Amino acid sequence: MLRAAVRGDLTVLDALSQVAVGAVLLLLNVQAVASIAALDIWLARRLLGAGSRAELTRRVHELTTSRAGVIAAVDAERQRIERDLHDGLQQRLVALGMLLGRARRARDADRTHALLAQAHEDVQRAIEELREVAWRVYPSALDDSDLGEVLAIVARGSEVPVRIRCELPVRPERQVETVLYFVACEALTNAAKHAAATLVTVEIGVRDGWIRMRVHDDGVGGAEPTGRGLSGLARRVAALDGRLLVTSPAGGPTTVLAQLPCA
């Protein structure tokens, strides 16, 4: 344009057209710079803004709360085991010792034989109680069998008929299996002792990225989610970023739903 202007070849129309093209290019450059600046600001606010800090703070609070809940649940479980040992197994062993003492002092052979037979039965019951307490501490059967097989063993010893359907395409992690095991056992115990149920169904499967276990009984209902047993289970489930929902209206039925992430 300068060369054309010096030679006198630049017309007004050419000058105006060049100015128009330059103005358009300048506007495009300004728009591009403004857009990039706006994008930088959005990314900074999105990644480094107060929302992310609030989310991190909330997550830290959740983890702190769940950690405290797990500690409380473990302490409550220890107290429960101590009560079971003191009120159940310890008393049975004391009675067994007294029974054996009577057998030693008995002068009648038939009386001694009857006392020893009774002592043998008490020993068998004490072993069963001790096995139940040990399973509440650590379900060692999960070392060799999956969750469905272990729950089938528990169902065979239940006072209430139990139907189990376990459809897990892949065996979950051990801590997930352990939590689900405790949830199922607590629900079965409550159904047998408090709900007067005649049938309990346990369904385990995967849905929308969650492992879901539904325990349903046809009992009288009235289970209290804030009770020691269920609240302890809720804390165990929450420690793995899961959820425990209990529905138990008066008159029944009762449904315990545990959901844990697959990964």
XYZ file of N, CA and C in Angstrom:
789
model
N 0.815 -1.208 0.000
C 0.000 0.000 0.000
C 0.853 1.264 0.000
N 1.963 1.239 0.754
C 2.856 2.404 0.778
C 3.489 2.618 -0.598
N 3.938 1.518 -1.230
C 4.562 1.638 -2.547
C 3.570 2.162 -3.570
N 2.329 1.644 -3.468
C 1.306 2.115 -4.403
C 0.966 3.582 -4.149
N 0.979 3.983 -2.871
C 0.687 5.376 -2.562
C 1.787 6.303 -3.068
N 3.095 5.832 -2.965
C 4.208 6.665 -3.439
C 4.142 6.816 -4.952
N 3.842 5.721 -5.654
C 3.783 5.800 -7.121
C 2.528 6.500 -7.603
N 1.568 6.671 -6.685
C 0.320 7.303 -7.088
C -0.693 6.344 -7.666
N -0.445 5.018 -7.487
C -1.376 4.025 -8.044
C -2.506 3.657 -7.075
N -2.460 4.109 -5.828
C -3.453 3.721 -4.817
C -4.692 4.591 -4.959
N -5.781 3.941 -5.236
C -7.039 4.667 -5.356
C -7.749 4.691 -4.001
N -8.731 5.502 -3.915
C -9.508 5.604 -2.663
C -10.245 4.302 -2.372
N -10.759 3.702 -3.439
C -11.488 2.430 -3.247
C -10.569 1.345 -2.717
N -9.332 1.269 -3.284
C -8.372 0.267 -2.789
C -8.014 0.534 -1.334
N -7.827 1.800 -0.990
C -7.471 2.141 0.388
C -8.588 1.759 1.354
N -9.820 2.061 0.961
C -10.948 1.714 1.832
C -11.105 0.200 1.994
N -10.902 -0.530 0.906
C -11.018 -1.991 0.997
C -9.948 -2.575 1.918
N -8.709 -2.045 1.817
C -7.640 -2.542 2.680
C -7.918 -2.187 4.145
N -8.433 -0.982 4.379
C -8.777 -0.598 5.759
C -9.881 -1.497 6.304
N -10.868 -1.825 5.493
C -11.967 -2.692 5.936
C -11.452 -4.094 6.301
N -10.583 -4.638 5.400
C -10.017 -5.965 5.698
C -9.188 -5.922 6.966
N -8.373 -4.920 7.136
C -7.561 -4.812 8.346
C -8.399 -4.666 9.596
N -9.488 -3.890 9.497
C -10.366 -3.723 10.660
C -11.008 -5.047 11.058
N -11.436 -5.824 10.046
C -12.041 -7.134 10.344
C -11.034 -8.050 11.030
N -9.797 -8.088 10.487
C -8.769 -8.935 11.101
C -8.446 -8.481 12.516
N -8.409 -7.159 12.730
C -8.135 -6.639 14.072
C -9.232 -7.043 15.048
N -10.493 -6.943 14.588
C -11.600 -7.341 15.453
C -11.545 -8.831 15.789
N -11.175 -9.650 14.782
C -11.049 -11.093 15.046
C -9.953 -11.366 16.067
N -8.839 -10.655 15.958
C -7.752 -10.843 16.929
C -8.184 -10.438 18.334
N -8.867 -9.288 18.416
C -9.340 -8.831 19.729
C -10.333 -9.832 20.319
N -11.237 -10.356 19.485
C -12.221 -11.331 19.956
C -11.543 -12.617 20.427
N -10.512 -13.043 19.682
C -9.788 -14.259 20.075
C -9.092 -14.068 21.411
N -8.422 -12.920 21.594
C -7.748 -12.651 22.863
C -8.748 -12.609 24.011
N -9.880 -11.937 23.780
C -10.895 -11.859 24.828
C -11.461 -13.240 25.167
N -11.661 -14.081 24.143
C -12.205 -15.423 24.386
C -11.221 -16.280 25.170
N -9.945 -16.195 24.790
C -8.933 -16.973 25.512
C -8.831 -16.500 26.955
N -8.890 -15.180 27.162
C -8.843 -14.664 28.527
C -10.040 -15.149 29.342
N -11.225 -15.137 28.727
C -12.413 -15.627 29.429
C -12.288 -17.107 29.761
N -11.726 -17.887 28.824
C -11.523 -19.312 29.084
C -10.549 -19.535 30.232
N -9.469 -18.751 30.265
C -8.499 -18.866 31.361
C -9.162 -18.554 32.706
N -9.970 -17.499 32.714
C -10.644 -17.132 33.955
C -11.602 -18.235 34.398
N -12.347 -18.826 33.450
C -13.293 -19.903 33.800
C -12.569 -21.119 34.357
N -11.458 -21.495 33.701
C -10.693 -22.643 34.186
C -10.120 -22.373 35.571
N -9.617 -21.157 35.791
C -9.052 -20.830 37.099
C -10.109 -20.914 38.193
N -11.298 -20.378 37.899
C -12.363 -20.440 38.889
C -12.855 -21.864 39.105
N -12.880 -22.623 37.998
C -13.365 -23.998 38.093
C -12.417 -24.891 38.884
N -11.123 -24.727 38.635
C -10.142 -25.629 39.233
C -9.552 -25.104 40.526
N -9.465 -23.807 40.667
C -8.786 -23.224 41.820
C -9.685 -22.349 42.663
N -10.960 -22.272 42.321
C -11.845 -21.353 43.009
C -12.324 -21.897 44.339
N -13.198 -21.121 44.964
C -13.703 -21.474 46.286
C -14.535 -22.752 46.256
N -15.176 -23.037 45.113
C -15.988 -24.250 45.026
C -15.176 -25.502 45.227
N -13.985 -25.546 44.617
C -13.129 -26.720 44.777
C -12.652 -26.847 46.215
N -12.305 -25.725 46.820
C -11.879 -25.768 48.216
C -13.015 -26.222 49.120
N -14.216 -25.746 48.814
C -15.366 -26.174 49.615
C -15.617 -27.673 49.444
N -15.467 -28.158 48.214
C -15.654 -29.584 47.971
C -14.609 -30.412 48.705
N -13.352 -29.951 48.649
C -12.297 -30.666 49.371
C -12.546 -30.636 50.874
N -12.990 -29.479 51.375
C -13.288 -29.381 52.798
C -14.414 -30.329 53.188
N -15.444 -30.386 52.334
C -16.554 -31.297 52.613
C -16.100 -32.740 52.614
N -15.232 -33.083 51.647
C -14.747 -34.462 51.567
C -13.889 -34.824 52.774
N -13.041 -33.906 53.194
C -12.223 -34.151 54.387
C -13.113 -34.348 55.609
N -14.179 -33.534 55.686
C -15.103 -33.680 56.813
C -15.790 -35.044 56.767
N -16.186 -35.483 55.570
C -16.825 -36.797 55.445
C -15.871 -37.910 55.878
N -14.625 -37.825 55.431
C -13.670 -38.869 55.789
C -13.383 -38.865 57.285
N -13.284 -37.658 57.862
C -13.047 -37.573 59.299
C -14.224 -38.163 60.070
N -15.440 -37.840 59.615
C -16.633 -38.358 60.285
C -16.726 -39.873 60.145
N -16.470 -40.379 58.939
C -16.551 -41.825 58.736
C -15.474 -42.548 59.532
N -14.293 -41.948 59.627
C -13.226 -42.561 60.425
C -13.634 -42.640 61.891
N -14.199 -41.542 62.408
C -14.682 -41.564 63.787
C -15.801 -42.581 63.953
N -16.654 -42.691 62.934
C -17.734 -43.664 63.005
C -17.232 -45.093 63.035
N -16.193 -45.378 62.250
C -15.623 -46.725 62.251
C -15.027 -47.055 63.614
N -14.324 -46.084 64.196
C -13.747 -46.307 65.524
C -14.848 -46.587 66.536
N -15.933 -45.798 66.473
C -17.054 -46.020 67.388
C -17.705 -47.378 67.146
N -17.826 -47.761 65.864
C -18.427 -49.062 65.554
C -17.565 -50.207 66.067
N -16.252 -50.071 65.913
C -15.354 -51.115 66.413
C -15.438 -51.216 67.929
N -15.476 -50.066 68.617
C -15.601 -50.087 70.073
C -16.919 -50.726 70.498
N -18.000 -50.388 69.804
C -19.295 -50.981 70.136
C -19.287 -52.491 69.907
N -18.623 -52.919 68.819
C -18.543 -54.357 68.543
C -17.707 -55.069 69.602
N -16.649 -54.418 70.065
C -15.852 -55.015 71.137
C -16.671 -55.164 72.413
N -17.449 -54.129 72.745
C -18.298 -54.223 73.927
C -19.331 -55.343 73.770
N -19.855 -55.476 72.563
C -20.844 -56.533 72.323
C -20.199 -57.911 72.472
N -19.006 -58.065 71.942
C -18.310 -59.354 72.077
C -18.004 -59.647 73.536
N -17.596 -58.599 74.277
C -17.303 -58.791 75.701
C -18.551 -59.243 76.448
N -19.707 -58.644 76.124
C -20.952 -59.058 76.775
C -21.309 -60.496 76.406
N -21.112 -60.844 75.133
C -21.413 -62.219 74.721
C -20.529 -63.219 75.451
N -19.258 -62.873 75.586
C -18.349 -63.782 76.287
C -18.679 -63.870 77.773
N -19.015 -62.721 78.374
C -19.278 -62.710 79.811
C -20.624 -63.334 80.149
N -21.660 -62.932 79.416
C -23.010 -63.394 79.752
C -23.331 -64.766 79.175
N -22.633 -65.137 78.117
C -22.941 -66.406 77.483
C -21.903 -67.476 77.737
N -20.779 -67.341 77.058
C -19.774 -68.391 77.104
C -19.169 -68.549 78.498
N -18.875 -67.454 79.161
C -18.271 -67.559 80.492
C -19.216 -68.238 81.475
N -20.482 -67.866 81.457
C -21.450 -68.495 82.359
C -21.614 -69.978 82.050
N -21.579 -70.296 80.768
C -21.717 -71.708 80.397
C -20.514 -72.515 80.874
N -19.331 -71.938 80.778
C -18.132 -72.649 81.242
C -18.132 -72.803 82.757
N -18.630 -71.787 83.466
C -18.744 -71.916 84.921
C -19.696 -73.045 85.282
N -20.855 -73.074 84.595
C -21.805 -74.151 84.848
C -21.208 -75.510 84.489
N -20.405 -75.536 83.423
C -19.765 -76.786 83.033
C -18.797 -77.262 84.100
N -18.042 -76.329 84.677
C -17.126 -76.714 85.753
C -17.867 -77.271 86.954
N -18.982 -76.648 87.304
C -19.769 -77.159 88.427
C -20.342 -78.538 88.106
N -20.748 -78.730 86.848
C -21.307 -80.016 86.444
C -20.254 -81.115 86.529
N -19.056 -80.811 86.087
C -17.981 -81.806 86.183
C -17.605 -82.083 87.634
N -17.688 -81.055 88.479
C -17.430 -81.285 89.908
C -18.451 -82.224 90.516
N -19.717 -82.044 90.141
C -20.739 -82.971 90.630
C -20.493 -84.384 90.121
N -20.019 -84.502 88.868
C -19.745 -85.833 88.320
C -18.603 -86.502 89.078
N -17.594 -85.738 89.489
C -16.476 -86.313 90.252
C -16.927 -86.783 91.618
N -17.866 -86.059 92.217
C -18.302 -86.422 93.579
C -19.386 -87.499 93.584
N -19.982 -87.760 92.428
C -21.061 -88.746 92.375
C -20.518 -90.139 92.620
N -21.253 -90.905 93.432
C -20.840 -92.270 93.743
C -21.566 -93.308 92.889
N -22.637 -92.882 92.254
C -23.411 -93.776 91.401
C -22.868 -93.689 89.972
N -22.547 -94.842 89.384
C -21.993 -94.851 88.028
C -22.986 -94.297 87.017
N -24.266 -94.645 87.169
C -25.263 -94.125 86.234
C -25.393 -92.611 86.353
N -25.338 -92.111 87.605
C -25.418 -90.662 87.806
C -24.206 -89.965 87.198
N -23.052 -90.569 87.372
C -21.827 -89.993 86.794
C -21.909 -89.970 85.278
N -22.401 -91.061 84.700
C -22.523 -91.125 83.231
C -23.490 -90.055 82.717
N -24.624 -89.851 83.405
C -25.591 -88.843 82.975
C -25.003 -87.437 83.067
N -24.259 -87.171 84.147
C -23.646 -85.853 84.304
C -22.588 -85.607 83.234
N -21.793 -86.625 82.907
C -20.780 -86.476 81.865
C -21.423 -86.264 80.488
N -22.540 -86.948 80.233
C -23.240 -86.743 78.958
C -23.768 -85.310 78.858
N -24.300 -84.808 79.977
C -24.780 -83.431 79.979
C -23.615 -82.454 79.790
N -22.469 -82.764 80.424
C -21.294 -81.908 80.270
C -20.815 -81.903 78.827
N -20.882 -83.046 78.158
C -20.470 -83.113 76.754
C -21.366 -82.240 75.884
N -22.666 -82.267 76.136
C -23.579 -81.409 75.379
C -23.278 -79.933 75.625
N -22.989 -79.582 76.875
C -22.663 -78.183 77.186
C -21.381 -77.753 76.497
N -20.430 -78.664 76.385
C -19.183 -78.335 75.682
C -19.463 -78.052 74.211
N -20.328 -78.854 73.601
C -20.660 -78.631 72.201
C -21.345 -77.281 71.997
N -22.266 -76.936 72.901
C -22.920 -75.630 72.790
C -21.941 -74.490 73.023
N -21.001 -74.684 73.942
C -19.991 -73.648 74.191
C -19.101 -73.450 72.962
N -18.771 -74.540 72.292
C -17.961 -74.432 71.075
C -18.721 -73.670 69.996
N -20.024 -73.955 69.870
C -20.825 -73.226 68.880
C -20.891 -71.741 69.198
N -21.086 -71.401 70.467
C -21.122 -69.983 70.858
C -19.772 -69.319 70.603
N -18.687 -70.025 70.906
C -17.373 -69.466 70.669
C -17.118 -69.267 69.180
N -17.602 -70.181 68.350
C -17.453 -70.039 66.904
C -18.243 -68.823 66.399
N -19.446 -68.622 66.942
C -20.229 -67.460 66.538
C -19.547 -66.160 66.919
N -18.979 -66.122 68.117
C -18.264 -64.916 68.538
C -17.061 -64.679 67.651
N -16.326 -65.745 67.328
C -15.144 -65.598 66.473
C -15.530 -65.111 65.082
N -16.642 -65.577 64.549
C -17.088 -65.135 63.218
C -17.477 -63.673 63.224
N -18.005 -63.171 64.359
C -18.328 -61.749 64.431
C -17.065 -60.894 64.481
N -15.983 -61.477 64.982
C -14.719 -60.743 65.005
C -14.084 -60.741 63.619
N -14.037 -61.908 62.978
C -13.365 -62.023 61.679
C -13.961 -63.211 60.935
N -14.701 -62.967 59.864
C -15.306 -64.067 59.099
C -14.244 -64.794 58.274
N -13.544 -65.700 58.903
C -12.431 -66.382 58.235
C -12.893 -67.237 57.059
N -14.176 -67.596 57.013
C -14.666 -68.410 55.901
C -14.533 -67.692 54.567
N -14.472 -66.354 54.591
C -14.308 -65.601 53.353
C -12.926 -65.775 52.741
N -12.003 -66.354 53.478
C -10.675 -66.610 52.913
C -10.737 -67.650 51.802
N -11.623 -68.621 51.957
C -11.685 -69.737 51.012
C -12.964 -69.759 50.176
N -13.991 -69.023 50.604
C -15.275 -69.055 49.902
C -15.739 -67.632 49.636
N -16.614 -67.497 48.620
C -17.139 -66.158 48.322
C -18.310 -65.847 49.233
N -18.851 -64.642 49.059
C -19.890 -64.164 49.965
C -21.143 -65.024 49.907
N -21.558 -65.426 48.711
C -22.759 -66.247 48.596
C -22.636 -67.567 49.333
N -21.481 -68.221 49.214
C -21.274 -69.507 49.884
C -21.254 -69.346 51.396
N -20.604 -68.274 51.882
C -20.536 -68.061 53.326
C -21.915 -67.752 53.893
N -22.687 -66.924 53.189
C -24.035 -66.632 53.667
C -24.926 -67.875 53.624
N -24.664 -68.772 52.688
C -25.422 -70.030 52.658
C -25.141 -70.847 53.926
N -23.877 -70.814 54.383
C -23.542 -71.514 55.630
C -24.272 -70.877 56.801
N -24.283 -69.535 56.828
C -24.997 -68.835 57.901
C -26.485 -69.159 57.851
N -27.049 -69.233 56.650
C -28.482 -69.497 56.509
C -28.854 -70.881 57.040
N -27.956 -71.844 56.843
C -28.258 -73.191 57.330
C -28.362 -73.230 58.850
N -27.674 -72.340 59.539
C -27.756 -72.306 60.992
C -28.770 -71.325 61.528
N -29.535 -70.691 60.649
C -30.511 -69.694 61.083
C -31.788 -70.362 61.566
N -32.428 -69.735 62.561
C -33.693 -70.244 63.070
C -34.843 -69.953 62.117
N -34.649 -69.002 61.216
C -35.678 -68.606 60.257
C -35.262 -69.084 58.865
N -36.170 -69.609 58.056
C -35.808 -69.984 56.681
C -35.271 -68.785 55.906
N -34.197 -69.014 55.161
C -33.521 -67.936 54.435
C -33.347 -68.354 52.986
N -33.693 -67.437 52.075
C -33.444 -67.631 50.647
C -32.375 -66.637 50.204
N -31.378 -67.145 49.514
C -30.248 -66.299 49.110
C -30.105 -66.346 47.597
N -29.958 -65.163 46.999
C -29.656 -65.061 45.575
C -28.500 -64.077 45.417
N -27.364 -64.620 45.075
C -26.145 -63.814 44.930
C -25.721 -63.843 43.467
N -25.794 -62.697 42.802
C -25.456 -62.585 41.383
C -24.393 -61.501 41.216
N -23.163 -61.848 41.554
C -22.041 -60.930 41.413
C -21.146 -61.441 40.285
N -21.032 -60.698 39.188
C -20.198 -61.172 38.080
C -18.733 -61.300 38.444
N -18.267 -60.444 39.337
C -16.879 -60.468 39.788
C -16.876 -60.391 41.308
N -16.022 -61.179 41.930
C -15.946 -61.149 43.394
C -15.426 -59.790 43.857
N -16.145 -59.109 44.756
C -15.696 -57.789 45.208
C -14.492 -57.889 46.125
N -13.963 -56.725 46.480
C -12.819 -56.682 47.375
C -13.200 -57.224 48.748
N -12.172 -57.648 49.480
C -12.416 -58.323 50.759
C -13.148 -57.428 51.753
N -12.768 -56.146 51.840
C -13.432 -55.291 52.815
C -14.900 -55.091 52.472
N -15.227 -55.081 51.181
C -16.626 -54.949 50.780
C -17.398 -56.211 51.177
N -16.819 -57.375 50.908
C -17.467 -58.627 51.299
C -17.678 -58.688 52.810
N -16.690 -58.232 53.565
C -16.798 -58.293 55.023
C -17.937 -57.426 55.522
N -18.046 -56.209 54.991
C -19.126 -55.315 55.415
C -20.486 -55.914 55.053
N -20.625 -56.433 53.842
C -21.893 -57.043 53.441
C -22.215 -58.258 54.310
N -21.208 -59.004 54.676
C -21.415 -60.159 55.552
C -21.990 -59.719 56.900
N -21.405 -58.692 57.494
C -21.882 -58.218 58.791
C -23.306 -57.661 58.684
N -23.595 -56.956 57.587
C -24.945 -56.427 57.399
C -25.963 -57.571 57.324
N -25.644 -58.595 56.541
C -26.560 -59.728 56.404
C -26.751 -60.454 57.735
N -25.669 -60.686 58.456
C -25.771 -61.404 59.730
C -26.595 -60.620 60.746
N -26.378 -59.300 60.807
C -27.157 -58.481 61.742
C -28.635 -58.500 61.377
N -28.932 -58.401 60.084
C -30.327 -58.428 59.657
C -30.976 -59.781 59.959
N -30.245 -60.866 59.732
C -30.788 -62.191 60.034
C -31.009 -62.371 61.528
N -30.081 -61.885 62.337
C -30.226 -61.991 63.784
C -31.438 -61.211 64.273
N -31.604 -59.992 63.761
C -32.761 -59.188 64.168
C -34.076 -59.840 63.740
N -34.083 -60.417 62.537
C -35.307 -61.055 62.053
C -35.683 -62.253 62.917
N -34.668 -62.994 63.385
C -34.944 -64.185 64.183
C -35.322 -63.833 65.623
N -34.646 -62.829 66.201
C -34.849 -62.542 67.620
C -35.990 -61.569 67.898
N -36.183 -60.607 67.021
C -37.106 -59.518 67.340
C -38.307 -59.416 66.395
N -38.169 -59.875 65.163
C -39.223 -59.623 64.176
C -40.240 -60.739 64.067
N -39.971 -61.905 64.667
C -40.862 -63.062 64.530
C -41.141 -63.367 63.062
N -40.109 -63.282 62.247
C -40.257 -63.500 60.808
C -40.356 -64.988 60.504
N -40.997 -65.294 59.387
C -41.105 -66.681 58.923
C -40.276 -66.922 57.662
N -39.785 -65.846 57.032
C -38.960 -65.991 55.831
C -38.109 -64.735 55.657
N -36.843 -64.953 55.324
C -35.916 -63.857 55.042
C -35.311 -64.102 53.668
N -35.305 -63.083 52.837
C -34.683 -63.185 51.516
C -33.497 -62.235 51.450
N -32.409 -62.728 50.893
C -31.184 -61.946 50.731
C -30.852 -61.927 49.239
N -30.821 -60.733 48.662
C -30.529 -60.571 47.237
C -29.314 -59.672 47.086
N -28.323 -60.156 46.333
C -27.077 -59.413 46.127
C -26.815 -59.328 44.632
N -26.547 -58.138 44.155
C -26.270 -57.944 42.745
C -25.577 -56.616 42.500
N -25.342 -56.326 41.221
C -24.671 -55.086 40.812
C -25.643 -54.290 39.954
N -25.714 -52.982 40.245
C -26.613 -52.109 39.490
C -26.058 -50.698 39.476
N -25.873 -50.155 38.281
C -25.421 -48.771 38.090
C -24.115 -48.486 38.835
N -23.191 -49.432 38.790
C -21.898 -49.217 39.428
C -21.893 -49.425 40.929
N -22.973 -49.952 41.486
C -23.078 -50.190 42.928
C -23.343 -51.667 43.196
N -22.735 -52.173 44.244
C -23.076 -53.499 44.752
C -24.215 -53.321 45.744
N -25.350 -53.950 45.461
C -26.552 -53.763 46.267
C -26.922 -55.079 46.949
N -27.120 -55.018 48.253
C -27.611 -56.177 48.998
C -28.914 -55.781 49.692
N -29.953 -56.522 49.408
C -31.279 -56.257 49.966
C -31.681 -57.443 50.836
N -31.905 -57.176 52.127
C -32.347 -58.199 53.063
C -33.768 -57.854 53.486
N -34.697 -58.740 53.171
C -36.127 -58.484 53.406
C -36.702 -59.611 54.258
N -37.455 -59.237 55.308
C -38.143 -60.252 56.112
C -39.605 -59.871 56.260
N -40.438 -60.863 56.545
C -41.882 -60.653 56.656
C -42.313 -60.536 58.110
N -41.437 -60.022 58.960
C -41.740 -59.923 60.384
C -42.599 -58.736 60.743
N -42.615 -58.424 62.043
C -43.515 -57.396 62.573
C -42.951 -55.993 62.411
N -41.706 -55.857 61.961
C -41.129 -54.535 61.735
C -40.767 -53.836 63.031
N -40.657 -52.512 62.953
C -40.316 -51.726 64.134
C -38.840 -51.653 64.433
N -37.976 -52.061 63.497
C -36.533 -51.960 63.716
C -36.124 -50.493 63.771
N -35.237 -50.169 64.692
C -34.806 -48.796 64.898
C -33.451 -48.573 64.229
N -33.400 -47.761 63.158
C -32.114 -47.547 62.470
C -31.053 -46.916 63.348
N -31.465 -46.184 64.386
C -30.489 -45.541 65.264
C -30.046 -46.446 66.404
N -30.518 -47.685 66.418
C -30.088 -48.611 67.447
C -28.613 -48.956 67.312
N -28.088 -49.577 68.348
C -26.652 -49.831 68.389
C -26.185 -50.704 67.233
N -26.930 -51.762 66.939
C -26.488 -52.675 65.887
C -26.545 -52.054 64.509
N -27.707 -51.492 64.134
C -27.866 -50.942 62.791
C -27.051 -49.672 62.599
N -26.940 -48.848 63.619
C -26.128 -47.634 63.468
C -24.655 -47.979 63.304
N -24.198 -49.028 63.997
C -22.823 -49.472 63.800
C -22.586 -49.970 62.384
N -23.584 -50.688 61.827
C -23.465 -51.135 60.440
C -23.456 -49.950 59.479
N -24.278 -48.940 59.762
C -24.307 -47.759 58.900
C -22.945 -47.074 58.872
N -22.270 -47.041 60.005
C -20.939 -46.432 60.036
C -19.931 -47.277 59.266
N -20.057 -48.584 59.356
C -19.166 -49.452 58.579
C -19.363 -49.231 57.081
N -20.611 -49.151 56.665
C -20.904 -48.959 55.246
C -20.422 -47.582 54.787
N -20.653 -46.552 55.604
C -20.236 -45.197 55.237
C -18.726 -45.095 55.113
N -17.986 -45.907 55.852
C -16.532 -45.867 55.764
C -16.026 -46.268 54.382
N -16.834 -47.005 53.620
C -16.478 -47.402 52.259
C -17.255 -46.591 51.220
N -17.714 -45.403 51.619
C -18.479 -44.519 50.731
C -19.782 -45.161 50.276
N -20.374 -45.964 51.144
C -21.632 -46.610 50.815
C -22.795 -46.014 51.585
N -23.962 -46.607 51.400
C -25.180 -46.139 52.049
C -25.940 -47.337 52.610
N -26.550 -47.153 53.776
C -27.385 -48.180 54.394
C -28.756 -47.577 54.662
N -29.774 -48.181 54.072
C -31.142 -47.704 54.223
C -31.969 -48.788 54.913
N -32.681 -48.414 55.951
C -33.513 -49.350 56.708
C -34.949 -48.878 56.651
N -35.833 -49.734 56.167
C -37.268 -49.452 56.127
C -37.982 -50.517 56.953
N -38.577 -50.079 58.076
C -39.184 -51.052 58.972
C -40.381 -50.432 59.687
N -41.491 -50.241 58.988
C -42.671 -49.673 59.653
C -43.265 -50.658 60.649
N -44.009 -50.122 61.601
C -44.694 -50.979 62.575
C -45.656 -51.911 61.847
N -45.566 -53.172 62.161
C -46.372 -54.170 61.475
C -45.645 -54.859 60.338
N -44.475 -54.314 59.975
C -43.647 -54.931 58.959
C -44.052 -54.550 57.547
N -43.325 -55.036 56.571
C -42.100 -55.826 56.705
C -40.875 -54.938 56.921
N -39.716 -55.578 57.030
C -38.460 -54.859 57.229
C -37.543 -55.122 56.036
N -36.968 -54.043 55.521
C -36.027 -54.139 54.404
C -34.757 -53.375 54.755
N -33.641 -54.054 54.666
C -32.332 -53.435 54.875
C -31.602 -53.445 53.549
N -31.258 -52.255 53.062
C -30.603 -52.110 51.765
C -29.228 -51.508 51.970
N -28.208 -52.242 51.579
C -26.826 -51.758 51.648
C -26.304 -51.583 50.236
N -25.701 -50.415 49.967
C -25.133 -50.105 48.655
C -23.693 -49.671 48.834
N -22.807 -50.343 48.113
C -21.379 -50.036 48.182
C -20.854 -49.881 46.759
N -19.934 -48.931 46.536
C -19.382 -48.764 45.192
C -18.590 -49.985 44.766
N -18.669 -50.284 43.472
C -17.947 -51.454 42.955
C -16.445 -51.263 43.045
N -15.965 -50.038 42.910
C -14.528 -49.768 42.944
C -14.317 -48.538 43.783
